[in-house]
Amino acid sequence: MSTFINATLTSALIAIALGGYILFANAVSHTRGLTDGPYVFLTGQSASIQWLCNSTKFAKKLARNALPFTFNECGLTADIRPPAARSSQLVFEGDFPVAAVSDFHGQYQIMHDLMINNGIIDSQGHWAFGNGHLVITGDVFDRGDRVTEILWFLYRLEQQAQRQGGKLHLLLGNHEVMILNNDLRYLHSKYIDTSKILDIPYPELYSKHSLLGQWLRSKSVLVKVNDMLFAHGGFNPELASGKRSLAEISQAFSSHLVKAELPSPRAGFAEYLHGSNGPVWYRGYFKSREHAPQATEDEIDSLLAHFQIKRIVVGHTTKKRVEASYGGKVIAIDSGIKYGTYGEMLLVDEGGLWRGTLSGEKKSLNFNP
Ligand code: ZN
């Protein structure tokens, strides 16, 4: 009974906020059955947890020393524990398999099926990739409606991987940067409603006081794993001719991540890196009428030589499958998961490079399509 009154009151408050009876009716139909969270905020010595179950807001407070805490309410689960120590390591080398996937855009089920069918996780959702490295090149946020579930899933998987000698690298995409900077153009309407019912502006759910917000702020824009360099959009050849190092790019990008938290506006190299030629927006490896001219093979070679790599692996520009271009010097791994019907991942082992399909078939990657 009190749940019903709560939900009704919340809807009524939304109606008052929006100013009318008609909007009240919309708000009710739109928010019926909304379940989302948890959102965890760390303040002083306590952790406050908020979530929505069937459009009703719930909250719980814990002492910081009560973490780790296994959250399991209303079908939502989260392993709430302090984030792993922040690391500035950008280069990883070793004898291990590598998998890479990109642009989940809130499509939890496809992400999950891809990872199970390609041996990254077991049927319980636990890390099963041993000492392998899984690289996710950004864009978990926006478009779809299961973003929070993906974030908590990856949060747990990262720590499981670490304990088993493997590694999960979650890189920032333009949609992570957009959310952190209050650019909500592509947000699914579910999260607009979540934000209204919780009465917290959506970017505040990922503020530097939130657990997932702190975690996202610790994520890199690039990583080099063996002979491959990963980023969401790519590396403009100007970075090679300007002799910019990976550390310099990463540092300038990360230290200017959230505009509202900067003492002065982004300028110079940091502004360049956050613009259309920077690593989360660049599309110059692919033919396009609207964007910058396509990089020449010589320019790609200059990037490979400068960063001492064999390949660059990127998401952001959507393809039907994992695709090689420039004879395998560039691999595109945004396989259209955002459409909600199919997706692939890149697999790299001692046998070579492969397309891991949604059903778990291992298909050879054609370098000369
Ligand atoms: Zn993108």
mmCIF file of N, CA and C in Angstrom, residues 142-205:
data_model
loop_
_atom_site.group_PDB
_atom_site.id
_atom_site.type_symbol
_atom_site.label_atom_id
_atom_site.label_comp_id
_atom_site.label_asym_id
_atom_site.label_seq_id
_atom_site.Cartn_x
_atom_site.Cartn_y
_atom_site.Cartn_z
ATOM 1 N N ASP A 142 24.058 5.526 -23.674
ATOM 2 C CA ASP A 142 23.150 6.111 -24.679
ATOM 3 C C ASP A 142 22.477 5.088 -25.596
ATOM 4 N N ARG A 143 21.410 5.544 -26.219
ATOM 5 C CA ARG A 143 20.575 4.791 -27.174
ATOM 6 C C ARG A 143 19.742 3.706 -26.499
ATOM 7 N N GLY A 144 20.345 2.685 -25.899
ATOM 8 C CA GLY A 144 19.604 1.567 -25.322
ATOM 9 C C GLY A 144 19.179 1.828 -23.883
ATOM 10 N N ASP A 145 18.439 0.863 -23.290
ATOM 11 C CA ASP A 145 17.856 1.092 -21.968
ATOM 12 C C ASP A 145 18.405 0.171 -20.876
ATOM 13 N N ARG A 146 19.587 -0.451 -21.129
ATOM 14 C CA ARG A 146 20.153 -1.262 -20.039
ATOM 15 C C ARG A 146 21.606 -0.883 -19.763
ATOM 16 N N VAL A 147 21.828 0.410 -19.749
ATOM 17 C CA VAL A 147 23.173 0.953 -19.531
ATOM 18 C C VAL A 147 23.664 0.638 -18.112
ATOM 19 N N THR A 148 22.801 0.869 -17.116
ATOM 20 C CA THR A 148 23.224 0.675 -15.722
ATOM 21 C C THR A 148 23.626 -0.782 -15.481
ATOM 22 N N GLU A 149 22.839 -1.711 -16.054
ATOM 23 C CA GLU A 149 23.141 -3.137 -15.884
ATOM 24 C C GLU A 149 24.517 -3.466 -16.478
ATOM 25 N N ILE A 150 24.817 -2.887 -17.645
ATOM 26 C CA ILE A 150 26.120 -3.158 -18.276
ATOM 27 C C ILE A 150 27.251 -2.618 -17.403
ATOM 28 N N LEU A 151 27.067 -1.408 -16.881
ATOM 29 C CA LEU A 151 28.132 -0.803 -16.071
ATOM 30 C C LEU A 151 28.437 -1.654 -14.841
ATOM 31 N N TRP A 152 27.386 -2.095 -14.129
ATOM 32 C CA TRP A 152 27.642 -2.914 -12.935
ATOM 33 C C TRP A 152 28.219 -4.275 -13.307
ATOM 34 N N PHE A 153 27.783 -4.797 -14.443
ATOM 35 C CA PHE A 153 28.335 -6.079 -14.907
ATOM 36 C C PHE A 153 29.842 -5.938 -15.182
ATOM 37 N N LEU A 154 30.214 -4.877 -15.887
ATOM 38 C CA LEU A 154 31.635 -4.676 -16.211
ATOM 39 C C LEU A 154 32.443 -4.337 -14.961
ATOM 40 N N TYR A 155 31.805 -3.631 -14.039
ATOM 41 C CA TYR A 155 32.477 -3.262 -12.787
ATOM 42 C C TYR A 155 32.909 -4.527 -12.033
ATOM 43 N N ARG A 156 31.989 -5.489 -11.990
ATOM 44 C CA ARG A 156 32.295 -6.756 -11.307
ATOM 45 C C ARG A 156 33.294 -7.591 -12.113
ATOM 46 N N LEU A 157 33.073 -7.635 -13.431
ATOM 47 C CA LEU A 157 33.922 -8.468 -14.287
ATOM 48 C C LEU A 157 35.383 -7.996 -14.261
ATOM 49 N N GLU A 158 35.583 -6.701 -14.213
ATOM 50 C CA GLU A 158 36.938 -6.127 -14.156
ATOM 51 C C GLU A 158 37.697 -6.662 -12.941
ATOM 52 N N GLN A 159 36.990 -6.717 -11.803
ATOM 53 C CA GLN A 159 37.669 -7.168 -10.583
ATOM 54 C C GLN A 159 37.885 -8.682 -10.602
ATOM 55 N N GLN A 160 36.934 -9.407 -11.187
ATOM 56 C CA GLN A 160 37.120 -10.864 -11.329
ATOM 57 C C GLN A 160 38.317 -11.161 -12.233
ATOM 58 N N ALA A 161 38.415 -10.435 -13.346
ATOM 59 C CA ALA A 161 39.522 -10.638 -14.294
ATOM 60 C C ALA A 161 40.856 -10.420 -13.585
ATOM 61 N N GLN A 162 40.924 -9.329 -12.836
ATOM 62 C CA GLN A 162 42.140 -8.970 -12.108
ATOM 63 C C GLN A 162 42.569 -10.098 -11.157
ATOM 64 N N ARG A 163 41.584 -10.657 -10.446
ATOM 65 C CA ARG A 163 41.900 -11.721 -9.485
ATOM 66 C C ARG A 163 42.392 -12.986 -10.170
ATOM 67 N N GLN A 164 42.031 -13.161 -11.452
ATOM 68 C CA GLN A 164 42.420 -14.389 -12.158
ATOM 69 C C GLN A 164 43.601 -14.177 -13.100
ATOM 70 N N GLY A 165 44.265 -13.046 -12.978
ATOM 71 C CA GLY A 165 45.451 -12.811 -13.800
ATOM 72 C C GLY A 165 45.138 -12.297 -15.189
ATOM 73 N N GLY A 166 43.872 -11.984 -15.447
ATOM 74 C CA GLY A 166 43.487 -11.389 -16.727
ATOM 75 C C GLY A 166 43.283 -9.895 -16.572
ATOM 76 N N LYS A 167 42.671 -9.279 -17.581
ATOM 77 C CA LYS A 167 42.499 -7.818 -17.512
ATOM 78 C C LYS A 167 41.318 -7.395 -18.374
ATOM 79 N N LEU A 168 40.507 -6.532 -17.817
ATOM 80 C CA LEU A 168 39.456 -5.884 -18.606
ATOM 81 C C LEU A 168 39.840 -4.414 -18.743
ATOM 82 N N HIS A 169 39.956 -3.952 -19.972
ATOM 83 C CA HIS A 169 40.255 -2.543 -20.225
ATOM 84 C C HIS A 169 38.986 -1.892 -20.763
ATOM 85 N N LEU A 170 38.370 -1.027 -19.964
ATOM 86 C CA LEU A 170 37.229 -0.264 -20.468
ATOM 87 C C LEU A 170 37.727 1.119 -20.862
ATOM 88 N N LEU A 171 37.659 1.429 -22.151
ATOM 89 C CA LEU A 171 38.116 2.742 -22.618
ATOM 90 C C LEU A 171 36.927 3.692 -22.755
ATOM 91 N N LEU A 172 37.209 4.975 -22.692
ATOM 92 C CA LEU A 172 36.164 5.982 -22.848
ATOM 93 C C LEU A 172 35.803 6.169 -24.317
ATOM 94 N N GLY A 173 34.504 6.262 -24.591
ATOM 95 C CA GLY A 173 34.034 6.645 -25.922
ATOM 96 C C GLY A 173 33.428 8.041 -25.862
ATOM 97 N N ASN A 174 33.028 8.560 -27.011
ATOM 98 C CA ASN A 174 32.443 9.906 -27.003
ATOM 99 C C ASN A 174 31.159 9.963 -26.170
ATOM 100 N N HIS A 175 30.413 8.844 -26.085
ATOM 101 C CA HIS A 175 29.161 8.882 -25.317
ATOM 102 C C HIS A 175 29.405 8.907 -23.803
ATOM 103 N N GLU A 176 30.491 8.311 -23.324
ATOM 104 C CA GLU A 176 30.837 8.467 -21.909
ATOM 105 C C GLU A 176 31.164 9.938 -21.639
ATOM 106 N N VAL A 177 31.964 10.513 -22.524
ATOM 107 C CA VAL A 177 32.388 11.905 -22.334
ATOM 108 C C VAL A 177 31.177 12.837 -22.416
ATOM 109 N N MET A 178 30.236 12.532 -23.314
ATOM 110 C CA MET A 178 29.030 13.358 -23.440
ATOM 111 C C MET A 178 28.204 13.332 -22.145
ATOM 112 N N ILE A 179 27.977 12.140 -21.607
ATOM 113 C CA ILE A 179 27.177 12.034 -20.377
ATOM 114 C C ILE A 179 27.852 12.791 -19.236
ATOM 115 N N LEU A 180 29.149 12.599 -19.086
ATOM 116 C CA LEU A 180 29.864 13.279 -17.993
ATOM 117 C C LEU A 180 29.795 14.796 -18.156
ATOM 118 N N ASN A 181 29.597 15.245 -19.405
ATOM 119 C CA ASN A 181 29.543 16.681 -19.676
ATOM 120 C C ASN A 181 28.121 17.190 -19.928
ATOM 121 N N ASN A 182 27.118 16.429 -19.446
ATOM 122 C CA ASN A 182 25.726 16.880 -19.493
ATOM 123 C C ASN A 182 25.202 17.059 -20.920
ATOM 124 N N ASP A 183 25.702 16.292 -21.868
ATOM 125 C CA ASP A 183 25.166 16.285 -23.231
ATOM 126 C C ASP A 183 24.295 15.032 -23.347
ATOM 127 N N LEU A 184 22.967 15.230 -23.231
ATOM 128 C CA LEU A 184 22.049 14.099 -23.073
ATOM 129 C C LEU A 184 21.249 13.817 -24.349
ATOM 130 N N ARG A 185 21.760 14.268 -25.498
ATOM 131 C CA ARG A 185 21.027 14.150 -26.765
ATOM 132 C C ARG A 185 20.590 12.732 -27.106
ATOM 133 N N TYR A 186 21.404 11.746 -26.723
ATOM 134 C CA TYR A 186 21.130 10.373 -27.164
ATOM 135 C C TYR A 186 20.617 9.484 -26.032
ATOM 136 N N LEU A 187 20.274 10.117 -24.912
ATOM 137 C CA LEU A 187 19.851 9.350 -23.741
ATOM 138 C C LEU A 187 18.501 8.683 -23.982
ATOM 139 N N HIS A 188 18.354 7.422 -23.620
ATOM 140 C CA HIS A 188 17.069 6.726 -23.703
ATOM 141 C C HIS A 188 16.092 7.375 -22.719
ATOM 142 N N SER A 189 14.820 7.458 -23.112
ATOM 143 C CA SER A 189 13.832 8.163 -22.273
ATOM 144 C C SER A 189 13.716 7.550 -20.878
ATOM 145 N N LYS A 190 14.049 6.253 -20.752
ATOM 146 C CA LYS A 190 14.004 5.610 -19.433
ATOM 147 C C LYS A 190 14.847 6.377 -18.412
ATOM 148 N N TYR A 191 15.995 6.867 -18.864
ATOM 149 C CA TYR A 191 16.909 7.506 -17.917
ATOM 150 C C TYR A 191 16.492 8.944 -17.606
ATOM 151 N N ILE A 192 15.719 9.535 -18.507
ATOM 152 C CA ILE A 192 15.146 10.848 -18.204
ATOM 153 C C ILE A 192 14.141 10.661 -17.068
ATOM 154 N N ASP A 193 13.372 9.586 -17.154
ATOM 155 C CA ASP A 193 12.391 9.283 -16.099
ATOM 156 C C ASP A 193 13.069 8.894 -14.790
ATOM 157 N N THR A 194 14.115 8.086 -14.878
ATOM 158 C CA THR A 194 14.874 7.729 -13.674
ATOM 159 C C THR A 194 15.329 8.984 -12.953
ATOM 160 N N SER A 195 15.887 9.898 -13.729
ATOM 161 C CA SER A 195 16.424 11.132 -13.182
ATOM 162 C C SER A 195 15.311 11.963 -12.524
ATOM 163 N N LYS A 196 14.123 11.985 -13.149
ATOM 164 C CA LYS A 196 12.989 12.744 -12.587
ATOM 165 C C LYS A 196 12.531 12.131 -11.270
ATOM 166 N N ILE A 197 12.367 10.813 -11.254
ATOM 167 C CA ILE A 197 11.836 10.179 -10.035
ATOM 168 C C ILE A 197 12.845 10.274 -8.894
ATOM 169 N N LEU A 198 14.122 10.101 -9.204
ATOM 170 C CA LEU A 198 15.137 10.230 -8.150
ATOM 171 C C LEU A 198 15.355 11.688 -7.765
ATOM 172 N N ASP A 199 14.887 12.595 -8.643
ATOM 173 C CA ASP A 199 15.080 14.026 -8.459
ATOM 174 C C ASP A 199 16.572 14.378 -8.396
ATOM 175 N N ILE A 200 17.316 13.754 -9.307
ATOM 176 C CA ILE A 200 18.753 14.018 -9.426
ATOM 177 C C ILE A 200 19.041 14.184 -10.920
ATOM 178 N N PRO A 201 19.650 15.298 -11.341
ATOM 179 C CA PRO A 201 19.970 15.444 -12.766
ATOM 180 C C PRO A 201 20.822 14.253 -13.244
ATOM 181 N N TYR A 202 20.567 13.745 -14.437
ATOM 182 C CA TYR A 202 21.214 12.508 -14.882
ATOM 183 C C TYR A 202 22.746 12.542 -14.742
ATOM 184 N N PRO A 203 23.436 13.594 -15.180
ATOM 185 C CA PRO A 203 24.908 13.578 -15.044
ATOM 186 C C PRO A 203 25.355 13.492 -13.582
ATOM 187 N N GLU A 204 24.495 13.975 -12.661
ATOM 188 C CA GLU A 204 24.839 13.889 -11.231
ATOM 189 C C GLU A 204 24.872 12.439 -10.742
ATOM 190 N N LEU A 205 24.147 11.562 -11.456
ATOM 191 C CA LEU A 205 24.184 10.139 -11.085
ATOM 192 C C LEU A 205 25.583 9.575 -11.334
#
